């Protein structure tokens, strides 16, 4: 395996583990060390190292028979997966106090918004670096057709989740309904829908690309 | 002609040419004509239609 590819796998593994530790690690310190903050620092370090790697050796990171669009699909899957984990962590405030609905203000989490913004920016940068290093065609008719198919899968998932949400709203007691219809709660539901839709699309897209190369 | 040169001539990625050769992708009519032209062949010399049973 090319050394750049090996380094990319190491950074990916470190980044994913660090993000899980940062998001779900213990709140209390262990041996005087803030585990969550350490995980976050390692995660940022892995991200910045990843940008450095992709800006200099992007071509060597991926197999030669992988198109630019497929490379972007795999990178996108990693980032949307971490964003989804971040959203799950953000939602954990829901069950912090048991079944009693928490104040909608608890959903005004600047940390979550900042994490989301940073991830999207870095994702865009790496995506751009992948296209720039490859040169030539970035997306052709086959890529568009595969993308279209993946989007249809995402649409199905989106529809099913919306139907599920309607079912939940129709069945919750009236006392909870008012909470569900708070603007900030609705905004979070919509963001969650978009994140899950994008995740399902990326999973579908990477699967069809992988099967196509098999 | 290499896959890379054919891909460049037809404005597609090399991976699409690979998928075409492996029978894993059916090109659009426009791409089919571009491929035939790049190979300096008639369309039905490059592509054959097989009815699915």
mmCIF file with all atom_site columns, C-alpha atoms in Angstrom, chain A residues 5-151:
data_model
loop_
_atom_site.group_PDB
_atom_site.id
_atom_site.type_symbol
_atom_site.label_atom_id
_atom_site.label_alt_id
_atom_site.label_comp_id
_atom_site.label_asym_id
_atom_site.label_entity_id
_atom_site.label_seq_id
_atom_site.pdbx_PDB_ins_code
_atom_site.Cartn_x
_atom_site.Cartn_y
_atom_site.Cartn_z
_atom_site.occupancy
_atom_site.B_iso_or_equiv
_atom_site.pdbx_formal_charge
_atom_site.auth_seq_id
_atom_site.auth_comp_id
_atom_site.auth_asym_id
_atom_site.auth_atom_id
_atom_site.pdbx_PDB_model_num
ATOM 1   C CA . UNK A 1 5   ? -2.760  5.850  1.508   1.00 0.00 ? 5   UNK A CA 1
ATOM 2   C CA . UNK A 1 6   ? -1.504  4.264  4.714   1.00 0.00 ? 6   UNK A CA 1
ATOM 3   C CA . UNK A 1 7   ? -1.182  7.713  6.299   1.00 0.00 ? 7   UNK A CA 1
ATOM 4   C CA . UNK A 1 8   ? -4.693  8.598  5.148   1.00 0.00 ? 8   UNK A CA 1
ATOM 5   C CA . UNK A 1 9   ? -6.096  5.445  6.797   1.00 0.00 ? 9   UNK A CA 1
ATOM 6   C CA . UNK A 1 10  ? -4.239  6.270  10.013  1.00 0.00 ? 10  UNK A CA 1
ATOM 7   C CA . UNK A 1 11  ? -5.555  9.842  10.026  1.00 0.00 ? 11  UNK A CA 1
ATOM 8   C CA . UNK A 1 12  ? -9.059  8.582  9.273   1.00 0.00 ? 12  UNK A CA 1
ATOM 9   C CA . UNK A 1 13  ? -8.970  6.038  12.103  1.00 0.00 ? 13  UNK A CA 1
ATOM 10  C CA . UNK A 1 14  ? -7.501  8.533  14.558  1.00 0.00 ? 14  UNK A CA 1
ATOM 11  C CA . UNK A 1 15  ? -9.996  11.209 13.483  1.00 0.00 ? 15  UNK A CA 1
ATOM 12  C CA . UNK A 1 16  ? -13.037 8.946  13.829  1.00 0.00 ? 16  UNK A CA 1
ATOM 13  C CA . UNK A 1 17  ? -11.960 7.591  17.224  1.00 0.00 ? 17  UNK A CA 1
ATOM 14  C CA . UNK A 1 18  ? -11.090 11.089 18.444  1.00 0.00 ? 18  UNK A CA 1
ATOM 15  C CA . UNK A 1 19  ? -14.459 12.452 17.277  1.00 0.00 ? 19  UNK A CA 1
ATOM 16  C CA . UNK A 1 20  ? -16.314 9.673  19.122  1.00 0.00 ? 20  UNK A CA 1
ATOM 17  C CA . UNK A 1 21  ? -14.279 10.370 22.267  1.00 0.00 ? 21  UNK A CA 1
ATOM 18  C CA . UNK A 1 22  ? -14.868 14.131 21.935  1.00 0.00 ? 22  UNK A CA 1
ATOM 19  C CA . UNK A 1 23  ? -18.607 13.701 21.436  1.00 0.00 ? 23  UNK A CA 1
ATOM 20  C CA . UNK A 1 24  ? -19.413 10.836 23.791  1.00 0.00 ? 24  UNK A CA 1
ATOM 21  C CA . UNK A 1 25  ? -16.444 10.750 26.162  1.00 0.00 ? 25  UNK A CA 1
ATOM 22  C CA . UNK A 1 26  ? -16.812 11.179 29.924  1.00 0.00 ? 26  UNK A CA 1
ATOM 23  C CA . UNK A 1 27  ? -17.547 14.677 31.156  1.00 0.00 ? 27  UNK A CA 1
ATOM 24  C CA . UNK A 1 28  ? -15.329 14.250 34.216  1.00 0.00 ? 28  UNK A CA 1
ATOM 25  C CA . UNK A 1 29  ? -11.555 14.346 34.054  1.00 0.00 ? 29  UNK A CA 1
ATOM 26  C CA . UNK A 1 30  ? -9.492  11.151 34.134  1.00 0.00 ? 30  UNK A CA 1
ATOM 27  C CA . UNK A 1 31  ? -6.177  11.539 35.906  1.00 0.00 ? 31  UNK A CA 1
ATOM 28  C CA . UNK A 1 32  ? -6.492  15.289 35.543  1.00 0.00 ? 32  UNK A CA 1
ATOM 29  C CA . UNK A 1 33  ? -6.980  15.017 31.783  1.00 0.00 ? 33  UNK A CA 1
ATOM 30  C CA . UNK A 1 34  ? -10.101 16.384 30.100  1.00 0.00 ? 34  UNK A CA 1
ATOM 31  C CA . UNK A 1 35  ? -10.847 13.414 27.819  1.00 0.00 ? 35  UNK A CA 1
ATOM 32  C CA . UNK A 1 36  ? -13.429 15.255 25.711  1.00 0.00 ? 36  UNK A CA 1
ATOM 33  C CA . UNK A 1 37  ? -11.176 18.264 25.069  1.00 0.00 ? 37  UNK A CA 1
ATOM 34  C CA . UNK A 1 38  ? -8.240  15.967 24.295  1.00 0.00 ? 38  UNK A CA 1
ATOM 35  C CA . UNK A 1 39  ? -10.372 14.047 21.828  1.00 0.00 ? 39  UNK A CA 1
ATOM 36  C CA . UNK A 1 40  ? -11.472 17.302 20.205  1.00 0.00 ? 40  UNK A CA 1
ATOM 37  C CA . UNK A 1 41  ? -7.872  18.523 19.918  1.00 0.00 ? 41  UNK A CA 1
ATOM 38  C CA . UNK A 1 42  ? -6.744  15.236 18.367  1.00 0.00 ? 42  UNK A CA 1
ATOM 39  C CA . UNK A 1 43  ? -9.705  15.351 15.980  1.00 0.00 ? 43  UNK A CA 1
ATOM 40  C CA . UNK A 1 44  ? -8.829  18.876 14.817  1.00 0.00 ? 44  UNK A CA 1
ATOM 41  C CA . UNK A 1 45  ? -5.212  17.815 14.431  1.00 0.00 ? 45  UNK A CA 1
ATOM 42  C CA . UNK A 1 46  ? -6.279  14.846 12.276  1.00 0.00 ? 46  UNK A CA 1
ATOM 43  C CA . UNK A 1 47  ? -8.471  17.143 10.155  1.00 0.00 ? 47  UNK A CA 1
ATOM 44  C CA . UNK A 1 48  ? -5.693  19.677 9.594   1.00 0.00 ? 48  UNK A CA 1
ATOM 45  C CA . UNK A 1 49  ? -3.225  16.897 8.804   1.00 0.00 ? 49  UNK A CA 1
ATOM 46  C CA . UNK A 1 50  ? -5.764  15.522 6.362   1.00 0.00 ? 50  UNK A CA 1
ATOM 47  C CA . UNK A 1 51  ? -5.951  18.889 4.609   1.00 0.00 ? 51  UNK A CA 1
ATOM 48  C CA . UNK A 1 52  ? -2.172  18.953 4.408   1.00 0.00 ? 52  UNK A CA 1
ATOM 49  C CA . UNK A 1 53  ? -2.090  15.423 2.979   1.00 0.00 ? 53  UNK A CA 1
ATOM 50  C CA . UNK A 1 54  ? -4.779  16.127 0.373   1.00 0.00 ? 54  UNK A CA 1
ATOM 51  C CA . UNK A 1 55  ? -3.187  19.404 -0.679  1.00 0.00 ? 55  UNK A CA 1
ATOM 52  C CA . UNK A 1 56  ? 0.099   17.685 -1.524  1.00 0.00 ? 56  UNK A CA 1
ATOM 53  C CA . UNK A 1 57  ? -0.604  14.018 -2.266  1.00 0.00 ? 57  UNK A CA 1
ATOM 54  C CA . UNK A 1 58  ? -4.292  13.618 -3.016  1.00 0.00 ? 58  UNK A CA 1
ATOM 55  C CA . UNK A 1 59  ? -3.642  11.523 -6.114  1.00 0.00 ? 59  UNK A CA 1
ATOM 56  C CA . UNK A 1 60  ? -1.634  8.966  -4.127  1.00 0.00 ? 60  UNK A CA 1
ATOM 57  C CA . UNK A 1 61  ? -4.241  8.604  -1.394  1.00 0.00 ? 61  UNK A CA 1
ATOM 58  C CA . UNK A 1 62  ? -6.868  6.922  -3.540  1.00 0.00 ? 62  UNK A CA 1
ATOM 59  C CA . UNK A 1 63  ? -6.635  3.854  -5.817  1.00 0.00 ? 63  UNK A CA 1
ATOM 60  C CA . UNK A 1 64  ? -5.926  4.767  -9.425  1.00 0.00 ? 64  UNK A CA 1
ATOM 61  C CA . UNK A 1 65  ? -9.153  3.249  -10.670 1.00 0.00 ? 65  UNK A CA 1
ATOM 62  C CA . UNK A 1 66  ? -11.284 5.509  -8.478  1.00 0.00 ? 66  UNK A CA 1
ATOM 63  C CA . UNK A 1 67  ? -12.871 8.485  -10.247 1.00 0.00 ? 67  UNK A CA 1
ATOM 64  C CA . UNK A 1 68  ? -12.933 11.972 -8.740  1.00 0.00 ? 68  UNK A CA 1
ATOM 65  C CA . UNK A 1 69  ? -16.660 11.716 -8.061  1.00 0.00 ? 69  UNK A CA 1
ATOM 66  C CA . UNK A 1 70  ? -16.217 8.418  -6.230  1.00 0.00 ? 70  UNK A CA 1
ATOM 67  C CA . UNK A 1 71  ? -13.358 9.847  -4.166  1.00 0.00 ? 71  UNK A CA 1
ATOM 68  C CA . UNK A 1 72  ? -15.578 12.739 -3.175  1.00 0.00 ? 72  UNK A CA 1
ATOM 69  C CA . UNK A 1 73  ? -18.390 10.314 -2.335  1.00 0.00 ? 73  UNK A CA 1
ATOM 70  C CA . UNK A 1 74  ? -16.178 8.386  0.097   1.00 0.00 ? 74  UNK A CA 1
ATOM 71  C CA . UNK A 1 75  ? -14.831 11.559 1.700   1.00 0.00 ? 75  UNK A CA 1
ATOM 72  C CA . UNK A 1 76  ? -18.388 12.866 1.934   1.00 0.00 ? 76  UNK A CA 1
ATOM 73  C CA . UNK A 1 77  ? -19.503 9.650  3.639   1.00 0.00 ? 77  UNK A CA 1
ATOM 74  C CA . UNK A 1 78  ? -16.861 10.100 6.336   1.00 0.00 ? 78  UNK A CA 1
ATOM 75  C CA . UNK A 1 79  ? -17.783 13.722 6.976   1.00 0.00 ? 79  UNK A CA 1
ATOM 76  C CA . UNK A 1 80  ? -21.544 13.250 6.954   1.00 0.00 ? 80  UNK A CA 1
ATOM 77  C CA . UNK A 1 81  ? -21.073 10.244 9.241   1.00 0.00 ? 81  UNK A CA 1
ATOM 78  C CA . UNK A 1 82  ? -19.233 12.395 11.766  1.00 0.00 ? 82  UNK A CA 1
ATOM 79  C CA . UNK A 1 83  ? -21.837 15.160 11.383  1.00 0.00 ? 83  UNK A CA 1
ATOM 80  C CA . UNK A 1 84  ? -24.545 12.572 12.074  1.00 0.00 ? 84  UNK A CA 1
ATOM 81  C CA . UNK A 1 85  ? -22.688 11.439 15.213  1.00 0.00 ? 85  UNK A CA 1
ATOM 82  C CA . UNK A 1 86  ? -22.446 15.081 16.256  1.00 0.00 ? 86  UNK A CA 1
ATOM 83  C CA . UNK A 1 87  ? -26.181 15.484 15.768  1.00 0.00 ? 87  UNK A CA 1
ATOM 84  C CA . UNK A 1 88  ? -26.907 12.365 17.833  1.00 0.00 ? 88  UNK A CA 1
ATOM 85  C CA . UNK A 1 89  ? -24.729 13.825 20.572  1.00 0.00 ? 89  UNK A CA 1
ATOM 86  C CA . UNK A 1 90  ? -26.635 17.107 20.254  1.00 0.00 ? 90  UNK A CA 1
ATOM 87  C CA . UNK A 1 91  ? -29.928 15.201 20.602  1.00 0.00 ? 91  UNK A CA 1
ATOM 88  C CA . UNK A 1 92  ? -28.753 13.411 23.738  1.00 0.00 ? 92  UNK A CA 1
ATOM 89  C CA . UNK A 1 93  ? -30.039 16.423 25.662  1.00 0.00 ? 93  UNK A CA 1
ATOM 90  C CA . UNK A 1 94  ? -33.503 14.997 24.909  1.00 0.00 ? 94  UNK A CA 1
ATOM 91  C CA . UNK A 1 95  ? -33.134 12.085 27.284  1.00 0.00 ? 95  UNK A CA 1
ATOM 92  C CA . UNK A 1 96  ? -30.905 13.848 29.817  1.00 0.00 ? 96  UNK A CA 1
ATOM 93  C CA . UNK A 1 97  ? -33.883 14.407 32.111  1.00 0.00 ? 97  UNK A CA 1
ATOM 94  C CA . UNK A 1 98  ? -35.778 11.228 31.358  1.00 0.00 ? 98  UNK A CA 1
ATOM 95  C CA . UNK A 1 99  ? -39.103 11.450 29.550  1.00 0.00 ? 99  UNK A CA 1
ATOM 96  C CA . UNK A 1 100 ? -39.865 14.987 30.698  1.00 0.00 ? 100 UNK A CA 1
ATOM 97  C CA . UNK A 1 101 ? -39.469 17.367 27.734  1.00 0.00 ? 101 UNK A CA 1
ATOM 98  C CA . UNK A 1 102 ? -36.514 19.654 28.279  1.00 0.00 ? 102 UNK A CA 1
ATOM 99  C CA . UNK A 1 103 ? -36.734 23.361 27.700  1.00 0.00 ? 103 UNK A CA 1
ATOM 100 C CA . UNK A 1 104 ? -36.449 24.094 23.955  1.00 0.00 ? 104 UNK A CA 1
ATOM 101 C CA . UNK A 1 105 ? -33.666 26.538 24.865  1.00 0.00 ? 105 UNK A CA 1
ATOM 102 C CA . UNK A 1 106 ? -31.486 23.470 25.541  1.00 0.00 ? 106 UNK A CA 1
ATOM 103 C CA . UNK A 1 107 ? -31.499 22.963 21.766  1.00 0.00 ? 107 UNK A CA 1
ATOM 104 C CA . UNK A 1 108 ? -29.806 26.319 21.220  1.00 0.00 ? 108 UNK A CA 1
ATOM 105 C CA . UNK A 1 109 ? -26.421 24.669 21.201  1.00 0.00 ? 109 UNK A CA 1
ATOM 106 C CA . UNK A 1 110 ? -23.778 26.949 19.717  1.00 0.00 ? 110 UNK A CA 1
ATOM 107 C CA . UNK A 1 111 ? -21.203 24.174 19.987  1.00 0.00 ? 111 UNK A CA 1
ATOM 108 C CA . UNK A 1 112 ? -23.232 21.989 17.657  1.00 0.00 ? 112 UNK A CA 1
ATOM 109 C CA . UNK A 1 113 ? -23.668 24.794 15.115  1.00 0.00 ? 113 UNK A CA 1
ATOM 110 C CA . UNK A 1 114 ? -19.942 25.615 15.263  1.00 0.00 ? 114 UNK A CA 1
ATOM 111 C CA . UNK A 1 115 ? -18.984 21.941 14.829  1.00 0.00 ? 115 UNK A CA 1
ATOM 112 C CA . UNK A 1 116 ? -21.374 21.681 11.886  1.00 0.00 ? 116 UNK A CA 1
ATOM 113 C CA . UNK A 1 117 ? -19.955 24.811 10.247  1.00 0.00 ? 117 UNK A CA 1
ATOM 114 C CA . UNK A 1 118 ? -16.328 23.733 10.709  1.00 0.00 ? 118 UNK A CA 1
ATOM 115 C CA . UNK A 1 119 ? -17.018 20.249 9.339   1.00 0.00 ? 119 UNK A CA 1
ATOM 116 C CA . UNK A 1 120 ? -18.793 21.615 6.265   1.00 0.00 ? 120 UNK A CA 1
ATOM 117 C CA . UNK A 1 121 ? -15.962 24.069 5.559   1.00 0.00 ? 121 UNK A CA 1
ATOM 118 C CA . UNK A 1 122 ? -13.239 21.429 5.877   1.00 0.00 ? 122 UNK A CA 1
ATOM 119 C CA . UNK A 1 123 ? -15.302 18.958 3.828   1.00 0.00 ? 123 UNK A CA 1
ATOM 120 C CA . UNK A 1 124 ? -15.601 21.583 1.055   1.00 0.00 ? 124 UNK A CA 1
ATOM 121 C CA . UNK A 1 125 ? -11.856 22.281 1.167   1.00 0.00 ? 125 UNK A CA 1
ATOM 122 C CA . UNK A 1 126 ? -10.871 18.615 0.920   1.00 0.00 ? 126 UNK A CA 1
ATOM 123 C CA . UNK A 1 127 ? -13.452 18.046 -1.824  1.00 0.00 ? 127 UNK A CA 1
ATOM 124 C CA . UNK A 1 128 ? -11.953 20.936 -3.798  1.00 0.00 ? 128 UNK A CA 1
ATOM 125 C CA . UNK A 1 129 ? -8.405  19.591 -3.278  1.00 0.00 ? 129 UNK A CA 1
ATOM 126 C CA . UNK A 1 130 ? -9.467  16.180 -4.585  1.00 0.00 ? 130 UNK A CA 1
ATOM 127 C CA . UNK A 1 131 ? -10.845 17.711 -7.780  1.00 0.00 ? 131 UNK A CA 1
ATOM 128 C CA . UNK A 1 132 ? -7.870  20.012 -8.265  1.00 0.00 ? 132 UNK A CA 1
ATOM 129 C CA . UNK A 1 133 ? -5.278  17.246 -7.917  1.00 0.00 ? 133 UNK A CA 1
ATOM 130 C CA . UNK A 1 134 ? -6.962  14.930 -10.403 1.00 0.00 ? 134 UNK A CA 1
ATOM 131 C CA . UNK A 1 135 ? -7.378  17.431 -13.206 1.00 0.00 ? 135 UNK A CA 1
ATOM 132 C CA . UNK A 1 136 ? -9.488  16.508 -16.238 1.00 0.00 ? 136 UNK A CA 1
ATOM 133 C CA . UNK A 1 137 ? -13.080 15.383 -15.940 1.00 0.00 ? 137 UNK A CA 1
ATOM 134 C CA . UNK A 1 138 ? -14.490 15.660 -12.418 1.00 0.00 ? 138 UNK A CA 1
ATOM 135 C CA . UNK A 1 139 ? -17.964 14.353 -13.129 1.00 0.00 ? 139 UNK A CA 1
ATOM 136 C CA . UNK A 1 140 ? -19.350 12.717 -16.251 1.00 0.00 ? 140 UNK A CA 1
ATOM 137 C CA . UNK A 1 141 ? -22.717 11.277 -17.280 1.00 0.00 ? 141 UNK A CA 1
ATOM 138 C CA . UNK A 1 142 ? -22.122 8.014  -15.406 1.00 0.00 ? 142 UNK A CA 1
ATOM 139 C CA . UNK A 1 143 ? -21.331 9.902  -12.207 1.00 0.00 ? 143 UNK A CA 1
ATOM 140 C CA . UNK A 1 144 ? -24.448 12.022 -12.638 1.00 0.00 ? 144 UNK A CA 1
ATOM 141 C CA . UNK A 1 145 ? -26.570 8.925  -13.238 1.00 0.00 ? 145 UNK A CA 1
ATOM 142 C CA . UNK A 1 146 ? -25.201 7.196  -10.140 1.00 0.00 ? 146 UNK A CA 1
ATOM 143 C CA . UNK A 1 147 ? -25.717 10.389 -8.149  1.00 0.00 ? 147 UNK A CA 1
ATOM 144 C CA . UNK A 1 148 ? -29.294 10.615 -9.368  1.00 0.00 ? 148 UNK A CA 1
ATOM 145 C CA . UNK A 1 149 ? -29.942 7.043  -8.237  1.00 0.00 ? 149 UNK A CA 1
ATOM 146 C CA . UNK A 1 150 ? -28.465 7.745  -4.802  1.00 0.00 ? 150 UNK A CA 1
ATOM 147 C CA . UNK A 1 151 ? -30.560 10.910 -4.511  1.00 0.00 ? 151 UNK A CA 1
#
